Amino acid sequence: MRAPVRDWQAFTTPKPNGGAHMDLAVEGITCAACMSTIEHGLSGLPGVANARLNLTTHRLAVDWEPGRVDADAVVQRLEDLGYRAHPFDPARRTAEEAAEERGLYRAMGVAGFAAMNVMLLSVSVWAGNVTDIEPATRDLFHWISALISIPAVAYAGRPFFGSALRALRHFRTNMDVPISIGIWLTLGLSLFQTMRSAEHAYFDSVLMLLFFLLVGRTLDNGMRRRTRGVAENVAALRAITAVKCLPDGSLREVPLSRVDPGDLVLVRPGEHVSVDGVVKDGTSEIDQSLVTGETDLVATTPGDRVYAGTLNVSGSLKVQVTAATEGTLLEEVNRLLENAAQAKSRYMRLADCAARLYAPVVHSAAILTFLGWYLSGRLPGAEALIVAVSVLIITCPCALALAIPVVQVVASGLMFSKGVLIHSGDAIERLAAADTIVFDKTGTLTLAEPVLLDFATVDRTLLKRAGRLAGASHHPLGRALADVAHAEAPPDGAREIAGFGIEAEVDGRLERLGSAEFCGVDQTVVDDLLSRHPRASLVAYAPGDQAPVLFAFRQGLRVDAAVTCTRLKKMGYALEILSGDRVEAVSSVARELGIATWSAALRPADKIARLEALKAAGSRVLMVGDGLNDAPALAAAHVSLSPVTAVHLAQAAADAVFLGDRLAPVADALAIARRSHAAMIENLSISVVYNLIAVPIAIAGLVTPLLAALAMSGSSVIVTLNALRLKLK
Amino acid sequence: MDVLIYLIPIALSLGFLGLMAFLWTLKTGQYDDIEGAKWRVLSDDDLPKRGGGA
């Protein structure tokens, strides 16, 4: 069969000036030298206008003139230089997010500029107030401050005002509501004070508050962008493409967004099925473990349904893409997923909880202050109002508003370094609250790739030779064998015989690799091995000059699964396995890991039912799973993690994704989350203590702008430093 | 204190210049790749090629 041509042209986007543009995730970048190698190498191609590698994200942007050079030449040159390029699906890029981020940076710049200039004027006024400033000069300074502050606040405050308005419109309150009220009241008060030539105005406090909050928000955004960038690169490396069979018989590899229902797609052996559809031509076996958790292969013939995320094991299939999948597993999963996601959105974030308590307390304190001063007749109305607003200024939601986001930024940075990519900041709080961990088995506790059994007793020379031949195979067991043998390049002229195995002429001998029968292994030897390793998958190798040998493979546990489970139990978590696989397979894994509670042969709805039961019993469940069948459970659980090898739907449903072949990131994430949660509570306590000290001073009417500025920056710096303490351990 | 009439506009315009510079760096995407920027300084790709040089 001819290899399909990857249609790189389908991944390019035309530019308004007639040029072409392509974004690629590049694999194999190790150091800064790669940057100039790649950029130089590509610029050397005629017609390439610009090639720029982003060393932070490992992405390459190339522009060229169509006609003089094409996408295939660019990718070929990269390959010659020793780098593999993976296309970014242009349909998945969102210009909206980039614009939002730019807006945030711009707001921060404007707030910073305004805060610095107003502070310059304010310090002069403070100094002048204790020496000999003339009232006219002070007024001039205040008016200039007002002229800078009003437009700056109106522009830079938009991220907060927008969010506050949205919350109020839905009769909810969040942290942005008291922030917005505080900002506008302080600004109004300062303007009022300026108009009546008063001594004190608080323009610097408003702008400083805005600037600090915007710095926090920008950091948060940057962290999230970094995490998302890595997740997207991982997705691109897994190449979400499909090989489309065109009516003229040619094959083109295209991005999934260019595949429509009704199209015919070719799935070669060893490839993941990237679409849902019906088999039109070809027979094969399908590994559905990612979808159902079942590790046995399923024979597939024309007319059968296949799902995205499953692995095609033995033969080539032509699949017709379907759009509607009524009455299928996928539809059931989607329906459960929707219900589960709705239930989860009711979770109340810690920050919003704090805002809900904070806003009424502070606002009523301000009102009481006004009434107290005014009704007691000690101050006239205007003065009493000023004192009341100064209460709002000094309680500055600054420390409170930074208390949680700043911890989230530090914590997601820490998790990132441990290989855990968090989708949302509040996942950290929910992760910290978990007390029960429910694992899926296949792909979560076990690895996606099978491992060789009896490795110690295997003949190394034979393994090396078998591995070399296996390198030419598409079969997952063949690939596993080649991996474990660290095989050299496969021999030339290897022939794959569908359904049996592979054979090649090596040094004049005919070597065979494949089924026991194909290699002439005696049935008694097979039975003997299977009795020692029930449920193992066998690969036979006939070296040609010796008796054939058997290699037994089984889905292996992640290397550190047992250690991590012990560690988790020591941390006080209850562990449980919910699997779609068979009873024997699940029970042996559970025994090996020392997990007493397990259930097997579950359907997606059963998993949810079990989670609901746990929830009803008062447990907060962390679900760790990777399959399509886990997706609803991932969404229904209090918090969820999924390995990076998971199907797309499961990754989207989970709160975080962990990278690598080890299970340790799960325990690391939980440990970091617990510490972060403690830091959040500490920060909230610091804010409360600060307010307990500051509010009486404000109520007494003793607050000056200098005091407000010191208190505001002081409290913000303290909560930030406390969050950074997380990094020390 | 008449000198303030000159000094304040000067101070403000200097600050404004800084803001413009920041917005310009933002617009030209100079924060997109903070990791790469520090290495680009060391790259001598932009020097004219000399005969015999590597």
Short mmCIF file of N, CA and C in Angstrom, two decimals, chain A residues 212-333:
data_model
loop_
_atom_site.label_atom_id
_atom_site.label_comp_id
_atom_site.label_asym_id
_atom_site.label_seq_id
_atom_site.Cartn_x
_atom_site.Cartn_y
_atom_site.Cartn_z
N PHE A 212 -1.67 46.81 41.20
CA PHE A 212 -1.37 45.55 41.88
C PHE A 212 -2.26 44.42 41.39
N LEU A 213 -3.56 44.72 41.31
CA LEU A 213 -4.51 43.68 40.89
C LEU A 213 -4.23 43.24 39.46
N LEU A 214 -3.88 44.21 38.60
CA LEU A 214 -3.61 43.85 37.21
C LEU A 214 -2.32 43.04 37.08
N VAL A 215 -1.33 43.34 37.92
CA VAL A 215 -0.11 42.54 37.90
C VAL A 215 -0.46 41.10 38.25
N GLY A 216 -1.28 40.93 39.31
CA GLY A 216 -1.70 39.59 39.72
C GLY A 216 -2.41 38.87 38.59
N ARG A 217 -3.29 39.58 37.94
CA ARG A 217 -4.08 38.96 36.88
C ARG A 217 -3.22 38.61 35.67
N THR A 218 -2.25 39.46 35.38
CA THR A 218 -1.37 39.19 34.25
C THR A 218 -0.52 37.96 34.51
N LEU A 219 0.00 37.84 35.73
CA LEU A 219 0.79 36.66 36.09
C LEU A 219 -0.05 35.40 35.93
N ASP A 220 -1.26 35.48 36.43
CA ASP A 220 -2.19 34.36 36.36
C ASP A 220 -2.40 33.95 34.91
N ASN A 221 -2.61 34.96 34.08
CA ASN A 221 -2.84 34.71 32.66
C ASN A 221 -1.62 34.08 32.00
N GLY A 222 -0.44 34.61 32.35
CA GLY A 222 0.78 34.10 31.75
C GLY A 222 0.99 32.63 32.10
N MET A 223 0.73 32.28 33.38
CA MET A 223 0.89 30.91 33.83
C MET A 223 -0.06 29.99 33.07
N ARG A 224 -1.30 30.47 32.93
CA ARG A 224 -2.28 29.64 32.25
C ARG A 224 -1.92 29.45 30.78
N ARG A 225 -1.37 30.52 30.17
CA ARG A 225 -1.00 30.42 28.77
C ARG A 225 0.12 29.40 28.61
N ARG A 226 1.08 29.42 29.55
CA ARG A 226 2.20 28.50 29.46
C ARG A 226 1.69 27.06 29.56
N THR A 227 0.80 26.81 30.52
CA THR A 227 0.25 25.47 30.70
C THR A 227 -0.51 25.03 29.46
N ARG A 228 -1.34 25.93 28.96
CA ARG A 228 -2.16 25.57 27.81
C ARG A 228 -1.28 25.32 26.60
N GLY A 229 -0.20 26.12 26.48
CA GLY A 229 0.71 25.96 25.36
C GLY A 229 1.29 24.55 25.32
N VAL A 230 1.73 24.07 26.48
CA VAL A 230 2.32 22.73 26.54
C VAL A 230 1.26 21.69 26.19
N ALA A 231 0.06 21.86 26.73
CA ALA A 231 -1.02 20.91 26.45
C ALA A 231 -1.32 20.87 24.96
N GLU A 232 -1.31 22.03 24.33
CA GLU A 232 -1.58 22.08 22.88
C GLU A 232 -0.48 21.41 22.09
N ASN A 233 0.78 21.64 22.52
CA ASN A 233 1.89 20.99 21.82
C ASN A 233 1.78 19.48 21.92
N VAL A 234 1.44 19.00 23.12
CA VAL A 234 1.30 17.56 23.31
C VAL A 234 0.22 17.03 22.38
N ALA A 235 -0.88 17.79 22.27
CA ALA A 235 -1.97 17.38 21.38
C ALA A 235 -1.47 17.34 19.94
N ALA A 236 -0.65 18.33 19.56
CA ALA A 236 -0.17 18.38 18.18
C ALA A 236 0.79 17.23 17.91
N LEU A 237 1.61 16.86 18.93
CA LEU A 237 2.55 15.75 18.74
C LEU A 237 1.79 14.45 18.52
N ARG A 238 0.61 14.37 19.10
CA ARG A 238 -0.17 13.15 18.91
C ARG A 238 -0.92 13.20 17.60
N ALA A 239 -0.67 14.25 16.81
CA ALA A 239 -1.14 14.36 15.43
C ALA A 239 -2.60 13.96 15.27
N ILE A 240 -3.48 14.90 15.51
CA ILE A 240 -4.88 14.63 15.32
C ILE A 240 -5.21 14.84 13.85
N THR A 241 -4.81 13.86 13.06
CA THR A 241 -5.05 13.97 11.63
C THR A 241 -5.78 12.71 11.18
N ALA A 242 -6.25 12.74 9.98
CA ALA A 242 -6.88 11.56 9.41
C ALA A 242 -6.39 11.41 7.99
N VAL A 243 -6.31 10.16 7.53
CA VAL A 243 -5.91 9.92 6.15
C VAL A 243 -7.18 9.78 5.32
N LYS A 244 -7.39 10.75 4.47
CA LYS A 244 -8.63 10.78 3.72
C LYS A 244 -8.43 10.08 2.38
N CYS A 245 -9.39 9.23 1.99
CA CYS A 245 -9.34 8.59 0.68
C CYS A 245 -10.12 9.49 -0.28
N LEU A 246 -9.43 10.05 -1.25
CA LEU A 246 -10.08 10.94 -2.21
C LEU A 246 -10.72 10.09 -3.30
N PRO A 247 -11.74 10.62 -4.00
CA PRO A 247 -12.46 9.84 -5.01
C PRO A 247 -11.54 9.30 -6.10
N ASP A 248 -10.43 10.01 -6.40
CA ASP A 248 -9.54 9.52 -7.46
C ASP A 248 -8.60 8.43 -6.97
N GLY A 249 -8.79 7.99 -5.71
CA GLY A 249 -8.01 6.88 -5.20
C GLY A 249 -6.75 7.29 -4.46
N SER A 250 -6.41 8.59 -4.49
CA SER A 250 -5.21 9.01 -3.78
C SER A 250 -5.52 9.23 -2.30
N LEU A 251 -4.47 9.24 -1.50
CA LEU A 251 -4.63 9.39 -0.05
C LEU A 251 -3.95 10.67 0.38
N ARG A 252 -4.62 11.46 1.23
CA ARG A 252 -4.02 12.67 1.75
C ARG A 252 -4.23 12.72 3.26
N GLU A 253 -3.19 13.06 4.01
CA GLU A 253 -3.34 13.19 5.46
C GLU A 253 -3.72 14.63 5.76
N VAL A 254 -4.87 14.82 6.38
CA VAL A 254 -5.40 16.16 6.56
C VAL A 254 -5.76 16.39 8.03
N PRO A 255 -5.87 17.66 8.47
CA PRO A 255 -6.33 17.92 9.84
C PRO A 255 -7.77 17.49 10.01
N LEU A 256 -8.14 17.15 11.24
CA LEU A 256 -9.49 16.63 11.49
C LEU A 256 -10.57 17.62 11.07
N SER A 257 -10.25 18.93 11.14
CA SER A 257 -11.27 19.91 10.80
C SER A 257 -11.65 19.84 9.32
N ARG A 258 -10.81 19.15 8.51
CA ARG A 258 -11.13 19.04 7.08
C ARG A 258 -11.82 17.72 6.74
N VAL A 259 -12.21 16.98 7.77
CA VAL A 259 -12.91 15.72 7.52
C VAL A 259 -14.40 15.93 7.79
N ASP A 260 -15.22 15.56 6.82
CA ASP A 260 -16.67 15.74 6.97
C ASP A 260 -17.36 14.39 7.06
N PRO A 261 -18.56 14.36 7.68
CA PRO A 261 -19.33 13.12 7.70
C PRO A 261 -19.53 12.61 6.28
N GLY A 262 -19.40 11.31 6.11
CA GLY A 262 -19.56 10.75 4.78
C GLY A 262 -18.22 10.50 4.11
N ASP A 263 -17.17 11.17 4.55
CA ASP A 263 -15.85 10.96 3.97
C ASP A 263 -15.35 9.55 4.29
N LEU A 264 -14.50 9.06 3.41
CA LEU A 264 -13.89 7.76 3.65
C LEU A 264 -12.48 7.99 4.19
N VAL A 265 -12.17 7.33 5.31
CA VAL A 265 -10.88 7.56 5.96
C VAL A 265 -10.16 6.24 6.08
N LEU A 266 -8.85 6.26 5.80
CA LEU A 266 -8.06 5.03 5.91
C LEU A 266 -7.36 4.99 7.26
N VAL A 267 -7.49 3.85 7.96
CA VAL A 267 -6.77 3.69 9.22
C VAL A 267 -5.83 2.51 9.07
N ARG A 268 -4.52 2.79 9.12
CA ARG A 268 -3.53 1.74 8.93
C ARG A 268 -3.28 0.99 10.25
N PRO A 269 -2.73 -0.22 10.16
CA PRO A 269 -2.46 -0.94 11.41
C PRO A 269 -1.48 -0.17 12.28
N GLY A 270 -1.71 -0.17 13.58
CA GLY A 270 -0.83 0.53 14.49
C GLY A 270 -1.22 1.98 14.70
N GLU A 271 -2.26 2.43 14.00
CA GLU A 271 -2.68 3.82 14.15
C GLU A 271 -3.92 3.93 15.02
N HIS A 272 -4.06 5.09 15.64
CA HIS A 272 -5.30 5.35 16.36
C HIS A 272 -6.38 5.76 15.38
N VAL A 273 -7.59 5.31 15.62
CA VAL A 273 -8.72 5.75 14.82
C VAL A 273 -9.01 7.17 15.28
N SER A 274 -9.10 8.10 14.32
CA SER A 274 -9.27 9.50 14.75
C SER A 274 -10.70 9.99 14.58
N VAL A 275 -11.57 9.14 14.04
CA VAL A 275 -12.96 9.56 13.82
C VAL A 275 -13.92 8.48 14.33
N ASP A 276 -15.16 8.85 14.50
CA ASP A 276 -16.20 7.85 14.74
C ASP A 276 -16.79 7.47 13.40
N GLY A 277 -17.02 6.19 13.18
CA GLY A 277 -17.56 5.83 11.88
C GLY A 277 -17.88 4.36 11.78
N VAL A 278 -18.24 3.98 10.56
CA VAL A 278 -18.60 2.61 10.27
C VAL A 278 -17.56 2.04 9.31
N VAL A 279 -17.10 0.80 9.59
CA VAL A 279 -16.11 0.18 8.73
C VAL A 279 -16.75 -0.18 7.40
N LYS A 280 -16.15 0.25 6.30
CA LYS A 280 -16.68 -0.05 4.96
C LYS A 280 -15.90 -1.18 4.34
N ASP A 281 -14.62 -1.26 4.64
CA ASP A 281 -13.77 -2.22 3.94
C ASP A 281 -12.64 -2.64 4.87
N GLY A 282 -12.28 -3.91 4.83
CA GLY A 282 -11.15 -4.39 5.61
C GLY A 282 -11.57 -5.04 6.92
N THR A 283 -10.71 -5.95 7.40
CA THR A 283 -10.98 -6.56 8.69
C THR A 283 -9.75 -6.34 9.56
N SER A 284 -9.99 -6.24 10.85
CA SER A 284 -8.88 -6.00 11.75
C SER A 284 -9.32 -6.29 13.17
N GLU A 285 -8.41 -6.13 14.10
CA GLU A 285 -8.76 -6.17 15.51
C GLU A 285 -8.57 -4.77 16.07
N ILE A 286 -9.46 -4.40 16.97
CA ILE A 286 -9.42 -3.04 17.53
C ILE A 286 -9.16 -3.14 19.03
N ASP A 287 -8.20 -2.32 19.50
CA ASP A 287 -7.96 -2.21 20.93
C ASP A 287 -8.82 -1.05 21.45
N GLN A 288 -9.87 -1.41 22.18
CA GLN A 288 -10.82 -0.39 22.63
C GLN A 288 -10.53 0.08 24.04
N SER A 289 -9.32 -0.25 24.56
CA SER A 289 -9.09 -0.01 25.99
C SER A 289 -9.28 1.45 26.38
N LEU A 290 -8.96 2.37 25.46
CA LEU A 290 -9.12 3.78 25.80
C LEU A 290 -10.59 4.17 25.89
N VAL A 291 -11.42 3.40 25.20
CA VAL A 291 -12.83 3.76 25.15
C VAL A 291 -13.64 3.05 26.23
N THR A 292 -13.40 1.75 26.36
CA THR A 292 -14.22 0.99 27.31
C THR A 292 -13.44 0.50 28.53
N GLY A 293 -12.11 0.55 28.46
CA GLY A 293 -11.32 0.01 29.56
C GLY A 293 -11.05 -1.48 29.38
N GLU A 294 -11.73 -2.10 28.42
CA GLU A 294 -11.59 -3.52 28.13
C GLU A 294 -10.27 -3.75 27.41
N THR A 295 -9.41 -4.67 27.91
CA THR A 295 -8.10 -4.83 27.29
C THR A 295 -8.09 -5.88 26.19
N ASP A 296 -9.13 -6.72 26.08
CA ASP A 296 -9.15 -7.71 25.02
C ASP A 296 -9.41 -7.04 23.69
N LEU A 297 -8.77 -7.58 22.63
CA LEU A 297 -8.96 -7.00 21.31
C LEU A 297 -10.32 -7.43 20.76
N VAL A 298 -10.94 -6.55 19.98
CA VAL A 298 -12.24 -6.83 19.41
C VAL A 298 -12.09 -6.99 17.90
N ALA A 299 -12.57 -8.11 17.36
CA ALA A 299 -12.50 -8.32 15.91
C ALA A 299 -13.48 -7.39 15.23
N THR A 300 -13.04 -6.77 14.15
CA THR A 300 -13.87 -5.79 13.47
C THR A 300 -13.98 -6.15 11.99
N THR A 301 -15.19 -6.16 11.48
CA THR A 301 -15.42 -6.48 10.07
C THR A 301 -16.31 -5.38 9.48
N PRO A 302 -16.44 -5.32 8.13
CA PRO A 302 -17.27 -4.27 7.54
C PRO A 302 -18.66 -4.21 8.18
N GLY A 303 -19.15 -3.02 8.43
CA GLY A 303 -20.45 -2.82 9.06
C GLY A 303 -20.32 -2.51 10.54
N ASP A 304 -19.18 -2.83 11.14
CA ASP A 304 -19.00 -2.55 12.57
C ASP A 304 -18.70 -1.07 12.78
N ARG A 305 -18.98 -0.64 14.01
CA ARG A 305 -18.74 0.75 14.37
C ARG A 305 -17.36 0.86 15.04
N VAL A 306 -16.63 1.93 14.72
CA VAL A 306 -15.39 2.18 15.45
C VAL A 306 -15.45 3.59 16.03
N TYR A 307 -14.70 3.80 17.11
CA TYR A 307 -14.74 5.10 17.80
C TYR A 307 -13.39 5.78 17.78
N ALA A 308 -13.43 7.08 17.77
CA ALA A 308 -12.20 7.87 17.88
C ALA A 308 -11.50 7.50 19.17
N GLY A 309 -10.18 7.33 19.12
CA GLY A 309 -9.43 7.02 20.33
C GLY A 309 -9.07 5.55 20.44
N THR A 310 -9.71 4.70 19.65
CA THR A 310 -9.35 3.29 19.70
C THR A 310 -8.14 3.05 18.82
N LEU A 311 -7.48 1.92 19.03
CA LEU A 311 -6.26 1.61 18.30
C LEU A 311 -6.53 0.46 17.33
N ASN A 312 -6.16 0.70 16.06
CA ASN A 312 -6.31 -0.34 15.05
C ASN A 312 -5.07 -1.23 15.11
N VAL A 313 -5.24 -2.52 15.37
CA VAL A 313 -4.09 -3.36 15.64
C VAL A 313 -3.54 -4.05 14.40
N SER A 314 -4.38 -4.80 13.67
CA SER A 314 -3.74 -5.69 12.69
C SER A 314 -3.92 -5.35 11.21
N GLY A 315 -5.08 -4.94 10.77
CA GLY A 315 -5.24 -4.73 9.33
C GLY A 315 -5.68 -3.32 9.00
N SER A 316 -5.59 -2.97 7.72
CA SER A 316 -6.03 -1.64 7.31
C SER A 316 -7.55 -1.59 7.22
N LEU A 317 -8.13 -0.50 7.64
CA LEU A 317 -9.58 -0.35 7.59
C LEU A 317 -9.93 0.90 6.82
N LYS A 318 -11.01 0.82 6.03
CA LYS A 318 -11.56 2.04 5.45
C LYS A 318 -12.82 2.36 6.24
N VAL A 319 -12.87 3.53 6.81
CA VAL A 319 -13.97 3.89 7.70
C VAL A 319 -14.74 5.06 7.11
N GLN A 320 -16.06 4.90 7.07
CA GLN A 320 -16.89 6.02 6.65
C GLN A 320 -17.27 6.84 7.87
N VAL A 321 -17.00 8.14 7.82
CA VAL A 321 -17.21 8.99 8.98
C VAL A 321 -18.70 9.23 9.19
N THR A 322 -19.15 9.07 10.42
CA THR A 322 -20.55 9.34 10.72
C THR A 322 -20.65 10.57 11.60
N ALA A 323 -21.74 11.26 11.47
CA ALA A 323 -21.94 12.45 12.31
C ALA A 323 -22.77 12.07 13.52
N ALA A 324 -23.99 11.59 13.26
CA ALA A 324 -24.87 11.24 14.37
C ALA A 324 -24.50 9.85 14.87
N THR A 325 -24.46 9.70 16.17
CA THR A 325 -24.11 8.39 16.72
C THR A 325 -25.17 8.01 17.73
N GLU A 326 -26.42 8.08 17.32
CA GLU A 326 -27.50 7.80 18.26
C GLU A 326 -27.45 6.38 18.78
N GLY A 327 -27.76 6.24 20.03
CA GLY A 327 -27.86 4.91 20.61
C GLY A 327 -26.52 4.23 20.79
N THR A 328 -25.45 4.97 20.62
CA THR A 328 -24.15 4.33 20.79
C THR A 328 -23.55 4.73 22.13
N LEU A 329 -22.42 4.12 22.40
CA LEU A 329 -21.69 4.42 23.63
C LEU A 329 -21.36 5.90 23.69
N LEU A 330 -20.95 6.44 22.54
CA LEU A 330 -20.52 7.84 22.51
C LEU A 330 -21.66 8.76 22.90
N GLU A 331 -22.84 8.46 22.40
CA GLU A 331 -23.98 9.31 22.71
C GLU A 331 -24.29 9.25 24.20
N GLU A 332 -24.23 8.03 24.75
CA GLU A 332 -24.48 7.88 26.18
C GLU A 332 -23.46 8.69 26.99
N VAL A 333 -22.19 8.58 26.55
CA VAL A 333 -21.12 9.31 27.24
C VAL A 333 -21.39 10.81 27.19
#
